[in-house]
Short mmCIF file of C-alpha atoms in Angstrom, two decimals:
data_model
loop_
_atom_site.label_atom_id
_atom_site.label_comp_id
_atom_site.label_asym_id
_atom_site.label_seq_id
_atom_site.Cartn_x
_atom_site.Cartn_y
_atom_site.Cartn_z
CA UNK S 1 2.03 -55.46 -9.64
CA UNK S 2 3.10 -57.13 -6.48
CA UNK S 3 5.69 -58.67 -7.97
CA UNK S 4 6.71 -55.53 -9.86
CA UNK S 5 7.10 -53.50 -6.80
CA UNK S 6 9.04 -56.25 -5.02
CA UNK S 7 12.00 -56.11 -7.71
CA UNK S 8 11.30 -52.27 -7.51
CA UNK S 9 12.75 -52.27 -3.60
CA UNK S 10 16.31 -52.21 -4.46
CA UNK S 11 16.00 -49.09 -6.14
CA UNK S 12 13.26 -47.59 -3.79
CA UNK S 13 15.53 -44.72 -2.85
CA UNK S 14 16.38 -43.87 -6.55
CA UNK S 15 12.76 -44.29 -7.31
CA UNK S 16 11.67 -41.84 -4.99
CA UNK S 17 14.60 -38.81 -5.68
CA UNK S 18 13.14 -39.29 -9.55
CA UNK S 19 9.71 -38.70 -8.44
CA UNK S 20 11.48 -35.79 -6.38
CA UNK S 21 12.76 -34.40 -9.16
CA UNK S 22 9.91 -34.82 -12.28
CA UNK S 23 7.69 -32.64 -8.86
CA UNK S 24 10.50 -30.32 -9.03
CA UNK S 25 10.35 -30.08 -13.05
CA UNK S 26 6.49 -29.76 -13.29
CA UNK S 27 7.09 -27.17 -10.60
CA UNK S 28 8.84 -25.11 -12.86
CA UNK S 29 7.60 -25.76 -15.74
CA UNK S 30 4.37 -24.35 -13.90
CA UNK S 31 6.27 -21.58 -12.24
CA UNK S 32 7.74 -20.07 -15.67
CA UNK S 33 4.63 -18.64 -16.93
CA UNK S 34 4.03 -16.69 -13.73
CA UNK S 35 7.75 -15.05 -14.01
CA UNK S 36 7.04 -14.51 -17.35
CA UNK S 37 3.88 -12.69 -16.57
CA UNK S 38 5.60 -10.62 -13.93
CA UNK S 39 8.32 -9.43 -16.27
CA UNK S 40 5.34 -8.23 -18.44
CA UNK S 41 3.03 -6.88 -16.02
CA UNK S 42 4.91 -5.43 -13.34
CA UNK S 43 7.94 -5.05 -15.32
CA UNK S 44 7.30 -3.54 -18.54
CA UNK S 45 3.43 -2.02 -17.36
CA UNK S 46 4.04 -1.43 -13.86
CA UNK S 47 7.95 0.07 -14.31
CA UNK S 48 9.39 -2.91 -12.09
CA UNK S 49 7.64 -1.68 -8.77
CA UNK S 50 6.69 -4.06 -6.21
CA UNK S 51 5.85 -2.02 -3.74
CA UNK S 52 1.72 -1.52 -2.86
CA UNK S 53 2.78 1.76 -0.94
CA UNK S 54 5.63 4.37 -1.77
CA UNK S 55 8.61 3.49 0.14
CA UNK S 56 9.74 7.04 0.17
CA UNK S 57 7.74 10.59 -0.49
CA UNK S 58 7.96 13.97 0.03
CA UNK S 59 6.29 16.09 2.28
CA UNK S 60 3.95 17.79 -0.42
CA UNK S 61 3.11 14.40 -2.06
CA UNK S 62 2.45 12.99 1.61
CA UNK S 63 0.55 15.98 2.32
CA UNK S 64 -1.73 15.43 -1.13
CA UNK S 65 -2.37 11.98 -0.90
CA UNK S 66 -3.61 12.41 2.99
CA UNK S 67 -6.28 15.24 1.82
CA UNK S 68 -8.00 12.55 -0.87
CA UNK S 69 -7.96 10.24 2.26
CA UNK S 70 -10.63 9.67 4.83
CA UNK S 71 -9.55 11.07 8.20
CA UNK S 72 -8.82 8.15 10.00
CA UNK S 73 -6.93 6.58 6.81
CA UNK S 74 -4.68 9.47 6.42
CA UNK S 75 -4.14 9.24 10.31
CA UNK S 76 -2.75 5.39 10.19
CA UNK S 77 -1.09 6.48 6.62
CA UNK S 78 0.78 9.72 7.98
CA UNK S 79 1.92 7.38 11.79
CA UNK S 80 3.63 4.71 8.66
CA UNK S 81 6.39 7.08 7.62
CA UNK S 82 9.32 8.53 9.11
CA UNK S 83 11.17 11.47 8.61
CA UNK S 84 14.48 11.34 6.87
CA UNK S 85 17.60 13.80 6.89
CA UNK S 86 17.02 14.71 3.58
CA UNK S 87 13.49 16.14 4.53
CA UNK S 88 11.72 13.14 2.23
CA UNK S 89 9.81 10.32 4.54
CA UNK S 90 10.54 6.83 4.46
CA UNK S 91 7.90 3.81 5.04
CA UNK S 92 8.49 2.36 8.22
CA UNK S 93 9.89 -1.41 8.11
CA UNK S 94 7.09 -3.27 9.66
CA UNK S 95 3.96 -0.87 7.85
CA UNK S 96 5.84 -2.12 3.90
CA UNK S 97 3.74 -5.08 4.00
CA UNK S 98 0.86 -4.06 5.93
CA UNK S 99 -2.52 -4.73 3.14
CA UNK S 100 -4.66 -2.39 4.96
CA UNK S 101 -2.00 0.53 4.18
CA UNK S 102 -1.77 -0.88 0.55
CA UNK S 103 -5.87 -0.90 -0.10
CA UNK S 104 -5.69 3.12 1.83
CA UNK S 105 -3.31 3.95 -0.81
CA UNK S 106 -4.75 2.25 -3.68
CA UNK S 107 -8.18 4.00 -3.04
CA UNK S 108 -6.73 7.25 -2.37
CA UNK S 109 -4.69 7.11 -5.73
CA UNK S 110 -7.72 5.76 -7.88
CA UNK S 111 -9.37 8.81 -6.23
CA UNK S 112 -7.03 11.33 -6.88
CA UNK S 113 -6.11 10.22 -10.83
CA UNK S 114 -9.50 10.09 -11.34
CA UNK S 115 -10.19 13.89 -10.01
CA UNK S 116 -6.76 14.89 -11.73
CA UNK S 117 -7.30 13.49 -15.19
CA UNK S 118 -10.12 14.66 -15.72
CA UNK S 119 -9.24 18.22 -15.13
CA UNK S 120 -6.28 17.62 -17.09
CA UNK S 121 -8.41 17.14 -19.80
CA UNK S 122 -9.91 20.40 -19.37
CA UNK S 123 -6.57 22.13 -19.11
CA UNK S 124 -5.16 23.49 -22.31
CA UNK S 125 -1.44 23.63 -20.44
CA UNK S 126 -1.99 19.61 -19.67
CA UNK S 127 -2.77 17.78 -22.99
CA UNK S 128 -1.68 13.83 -21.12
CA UNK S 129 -4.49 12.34 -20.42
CA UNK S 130 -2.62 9.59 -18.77
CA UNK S 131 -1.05 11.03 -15.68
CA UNK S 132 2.08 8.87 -16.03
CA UNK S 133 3.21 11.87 -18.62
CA UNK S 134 2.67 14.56 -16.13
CA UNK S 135 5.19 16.57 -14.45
CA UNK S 136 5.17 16.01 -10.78
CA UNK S 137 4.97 19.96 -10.60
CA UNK S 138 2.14 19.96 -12.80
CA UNK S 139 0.39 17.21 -11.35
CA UNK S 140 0.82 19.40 -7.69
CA UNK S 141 -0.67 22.05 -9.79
CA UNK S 142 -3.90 19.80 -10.75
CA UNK S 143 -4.44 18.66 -6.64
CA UNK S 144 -4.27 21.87 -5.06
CA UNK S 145 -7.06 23.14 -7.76
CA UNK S 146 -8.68 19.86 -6.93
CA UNK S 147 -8.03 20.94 -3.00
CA UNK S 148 -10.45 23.60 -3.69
CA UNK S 149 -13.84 21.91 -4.19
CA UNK S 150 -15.78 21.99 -1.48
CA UNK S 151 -17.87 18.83 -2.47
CA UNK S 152 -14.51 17.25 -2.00
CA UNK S 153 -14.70 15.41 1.75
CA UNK S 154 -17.93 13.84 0.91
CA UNK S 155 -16.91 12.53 -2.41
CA UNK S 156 -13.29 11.35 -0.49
CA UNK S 157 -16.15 9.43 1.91
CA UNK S 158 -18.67 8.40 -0.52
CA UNK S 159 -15.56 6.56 -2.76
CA UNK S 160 -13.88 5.10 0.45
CA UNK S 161 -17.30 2.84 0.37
CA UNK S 162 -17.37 1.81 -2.92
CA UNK S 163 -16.58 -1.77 -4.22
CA UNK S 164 -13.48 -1.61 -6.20
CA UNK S 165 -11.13 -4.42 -7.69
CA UNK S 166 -7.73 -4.42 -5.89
CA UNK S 167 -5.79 -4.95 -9.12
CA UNK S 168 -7.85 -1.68 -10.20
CA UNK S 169 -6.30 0.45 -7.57
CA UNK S 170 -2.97 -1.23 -7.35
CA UNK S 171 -1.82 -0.41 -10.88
CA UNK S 172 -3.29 3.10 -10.39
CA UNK S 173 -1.21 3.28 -7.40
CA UNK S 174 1.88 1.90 -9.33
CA UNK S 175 1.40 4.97 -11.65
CA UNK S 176 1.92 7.35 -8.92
CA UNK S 177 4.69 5.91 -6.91
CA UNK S 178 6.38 6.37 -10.24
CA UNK S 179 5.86 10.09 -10.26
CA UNK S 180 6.57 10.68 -6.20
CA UNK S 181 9.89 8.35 -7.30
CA UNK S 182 10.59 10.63 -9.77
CA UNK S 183 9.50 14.01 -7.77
CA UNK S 184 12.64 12.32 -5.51
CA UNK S 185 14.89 12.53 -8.15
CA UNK S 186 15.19 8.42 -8.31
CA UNK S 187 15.77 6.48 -10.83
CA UNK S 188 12.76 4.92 -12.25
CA UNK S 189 14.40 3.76 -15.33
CA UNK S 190 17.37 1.93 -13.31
CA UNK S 191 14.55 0.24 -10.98
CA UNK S 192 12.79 -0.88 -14.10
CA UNK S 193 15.50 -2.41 -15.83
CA UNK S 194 16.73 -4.07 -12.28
CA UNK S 195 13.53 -5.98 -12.38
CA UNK S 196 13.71 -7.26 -15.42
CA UNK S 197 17.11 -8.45 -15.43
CA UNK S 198 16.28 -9.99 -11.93
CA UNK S 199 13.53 -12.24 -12.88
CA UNK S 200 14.74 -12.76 -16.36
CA UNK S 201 18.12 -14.05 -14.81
CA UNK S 202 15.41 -16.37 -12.19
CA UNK S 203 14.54 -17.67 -15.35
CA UNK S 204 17.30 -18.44 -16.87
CA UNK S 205 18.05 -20.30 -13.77
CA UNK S 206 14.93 -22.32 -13.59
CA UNK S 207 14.93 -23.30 -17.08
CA UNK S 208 18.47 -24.74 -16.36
CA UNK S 209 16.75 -26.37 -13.53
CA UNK S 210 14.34 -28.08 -15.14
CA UNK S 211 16.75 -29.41 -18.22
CA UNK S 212 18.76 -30.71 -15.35
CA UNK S 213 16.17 -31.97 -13.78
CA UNK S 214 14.58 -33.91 -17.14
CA UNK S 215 18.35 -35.01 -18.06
CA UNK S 216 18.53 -36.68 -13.99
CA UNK S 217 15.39 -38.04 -14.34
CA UNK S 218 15.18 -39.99 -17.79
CA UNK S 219 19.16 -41.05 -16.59
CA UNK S 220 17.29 -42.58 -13.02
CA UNK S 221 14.39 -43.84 -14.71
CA UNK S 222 16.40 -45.56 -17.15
CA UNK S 223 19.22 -46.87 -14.45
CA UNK S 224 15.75 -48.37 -12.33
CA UNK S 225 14.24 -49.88 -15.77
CA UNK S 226 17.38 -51.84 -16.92
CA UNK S 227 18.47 -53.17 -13.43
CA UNK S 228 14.52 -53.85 -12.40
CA UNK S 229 14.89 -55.72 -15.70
CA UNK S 230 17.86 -57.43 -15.62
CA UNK S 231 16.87 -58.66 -12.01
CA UNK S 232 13.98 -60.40 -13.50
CA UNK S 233 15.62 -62.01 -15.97
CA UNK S 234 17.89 -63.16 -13.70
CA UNK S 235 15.16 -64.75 -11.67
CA UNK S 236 13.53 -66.28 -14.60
CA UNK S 237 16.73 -68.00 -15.19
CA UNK S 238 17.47 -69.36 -12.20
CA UNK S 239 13.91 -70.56 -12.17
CA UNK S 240 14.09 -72.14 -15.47
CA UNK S 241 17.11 -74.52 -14.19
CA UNK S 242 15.71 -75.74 -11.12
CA UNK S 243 12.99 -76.83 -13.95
CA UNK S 244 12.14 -80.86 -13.79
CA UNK S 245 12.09 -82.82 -17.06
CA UNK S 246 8.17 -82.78 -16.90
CA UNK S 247 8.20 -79.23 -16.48
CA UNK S 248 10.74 -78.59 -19.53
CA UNK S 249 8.09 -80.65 -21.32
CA UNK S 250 5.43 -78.62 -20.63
CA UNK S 251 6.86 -75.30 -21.42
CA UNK S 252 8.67 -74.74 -25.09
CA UNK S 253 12.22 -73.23 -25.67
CA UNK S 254 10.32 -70.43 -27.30
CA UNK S 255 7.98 -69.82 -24.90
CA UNK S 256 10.74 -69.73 -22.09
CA UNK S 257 12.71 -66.98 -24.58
CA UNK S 258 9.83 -64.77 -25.01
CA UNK S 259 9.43 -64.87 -21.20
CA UNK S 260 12.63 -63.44 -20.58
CA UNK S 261 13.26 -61.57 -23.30
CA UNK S 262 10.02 -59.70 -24.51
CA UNK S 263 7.69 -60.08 -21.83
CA UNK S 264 10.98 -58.63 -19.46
CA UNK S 265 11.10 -56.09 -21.57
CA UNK S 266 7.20 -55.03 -21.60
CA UNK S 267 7.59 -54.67 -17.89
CA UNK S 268 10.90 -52.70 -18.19
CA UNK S 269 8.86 -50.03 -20.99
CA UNK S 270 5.99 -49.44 -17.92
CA UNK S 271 8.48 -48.83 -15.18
CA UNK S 272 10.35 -46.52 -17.48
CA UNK S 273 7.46 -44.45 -18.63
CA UNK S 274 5.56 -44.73 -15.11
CA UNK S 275 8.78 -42.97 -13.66
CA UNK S 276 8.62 -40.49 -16.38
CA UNK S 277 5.40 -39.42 -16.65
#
C-alpha cells in the first residue's frame, strides 16, 4: 500500500476533489428522498405551508384562537403580531421562527378542531367532519357556540398540560392557517402550487448535480487509474534495464510481462473502484 500511495501523490489533489465530489453525490442522493417527502407531505397534505404560525390573521380569528389559549400564551401570542393598514395583523419578523409561539399555536389549534369538529358533527347545517371543508364563517359560527361553555377555561388548562406529539399539532395547525389564509382572501391554491414547483425545480437541480457529479468522478477516477498505472509501468521498466545478466536469469521474459502488464493492471482496477466507491 505504501508503494501504492507513493505513485498516488502526483494526483493527490485530483484524488481528493473526486472524493469531494462522490461526498457531494451521496449527499444528494441522500437528500432526494427528503425533498421528495416534502413535496408530499407539506406540499400535497399540508397545501405548501411552511409556516408553524399564521403569518397574517384577522382580528376575529386572532381573537378565537387567544380564547382556546391559556392566559399567559395568548398574552406572548397577541404581543407577536402587528397591526396592518388593511385592519388584518401580521407576525412580527423576529416571533416567525420563535418554537415556543409554534407549540402555543399548535396546542391551541388541536384544541379548538377538536371542540369544533365535534360539534360539527352534531350540526345538521355542518355535514364536514374535517374542518378543512368548512367555511371560515361557519367555522366562526362553531367557536363562538364553543365560547359559550363554561367548562371551557379549565379544559383550555387541563389540555395545555397534556403530552402531545408536535407533528400532531403542527399539521392540525397547518389546517387552520389554511382557513385564516383563506378568511384573508389569499391564495391558497397559488401558495400550494408555488411549493411544489419550488422544490420540484430543487430537484431537478440536484439530480443534475449528482449526474454531473458521477460523470466528474468516474472521468477523475479513471484519469488517476491510467496515469497511477502507466507510472508504474514506467518504473518497472526502467527497473528491468538496469537488470544484471544474473538477475535476467533469475526472472523469465514472462514473468517480467505479467509484472507490468497484468499485475499493473490489478493495481490500476483497486485504485479505480476505491475512488469510486
Amino acid at each position: 500500500m505504501k508503494i501504492i500511495f507513493r505513485y498516488l501523490k502526483p494526483y493527490m489533489l485530483i484524488v481528493v476533489l473526486a472524493l469531494a465530489l462522490l461526498w457531494g453525490q451521496a449527499f444528494g442522493e441522500l437528500t432526494m428522498p427528503n425533498l421528495m417527502s416534502n413535496i408530499v407531505t407539506v406540499g400535497l397534505q399540508g397545501g405548501g405551508l411552511e409556516e408553524s404560525i399564521p403569518k397574517r390573521l384577522s382580528a376575529a380569528g386572532m381573537q378565537t384562537l387567544q380564547a382556546f389559549m391559556p392566559p399567559e400564551h395568548a398574552a406572548v401570542f397577541g404581543a407577536a403580531y402587528e397591526a396592518q393598514p388593511d385592519g388584518s395583523l401580521a407576525v412580527k419578523t423576529q416571533a416567525a421562527a420563535d418554537s415556543a409561539l409554534g407549540e402555543y399555536y399548535g396546542r391551541a389549534a388541536f384544541f379548538l378542531m377538536n371542540k369544533a369538529t365535534q360539534a360539527a358533527k352534531q350540526m345538521p347545517q355542518t355535514q364536514a367532519a374535517d374542518l378543512r371543508e368548512v367555511e371560515p364563517a361557519q367555522f366562526y359560527a362553531l367557536t363562538a357556540l364553543l365560547r359559550l361553555d363554561p367548562k371551557l377555561p379549565e379544559e383550555i388548562k387541563a389540555a395545555s398540560g397534556q403530552e402531545l406529539d408536535s407533528m400532531l399539532y403542527s399539521q392540525v395547525g397547518t389546517a387552520m392557517i389554511r382557513l385564516f389564509y383563506q378568511e384573508l382572501g389569499m391564495d391558497t391554491g397559488a401558495i400550494q402550487r408555488e411549493y411544489i414547483f419550488r422544490e420540484g425545480a430543487r430537484m431537478l437541480l440536484l439530480a443534475l448535480g449528482i449526474g454531473l457529479a458521477a460523470v466528474a468522478v468516474s472521468l477523475l477516477s479513471a484519469r488517476i487509474s491510467t496515469g497511477l498505472a502507466r507510472d508504474m509501468r514506467r518504473s518497472v521498466f526502467a527497473r528491468v534495464q538496469l537488470f544484471s545478466k544474473n538477475e535476467l536469469d533469475r526472472f523469465s521474459t514472462a514473468s517480467l510481462i505479467t509484472r507490468s502488464t497484468n499485475d499493473v493492471q490489478q493495481v490500476q482496477m483497486l485504485v479505480l473502484m476505491g475512488i469510486r466507491m
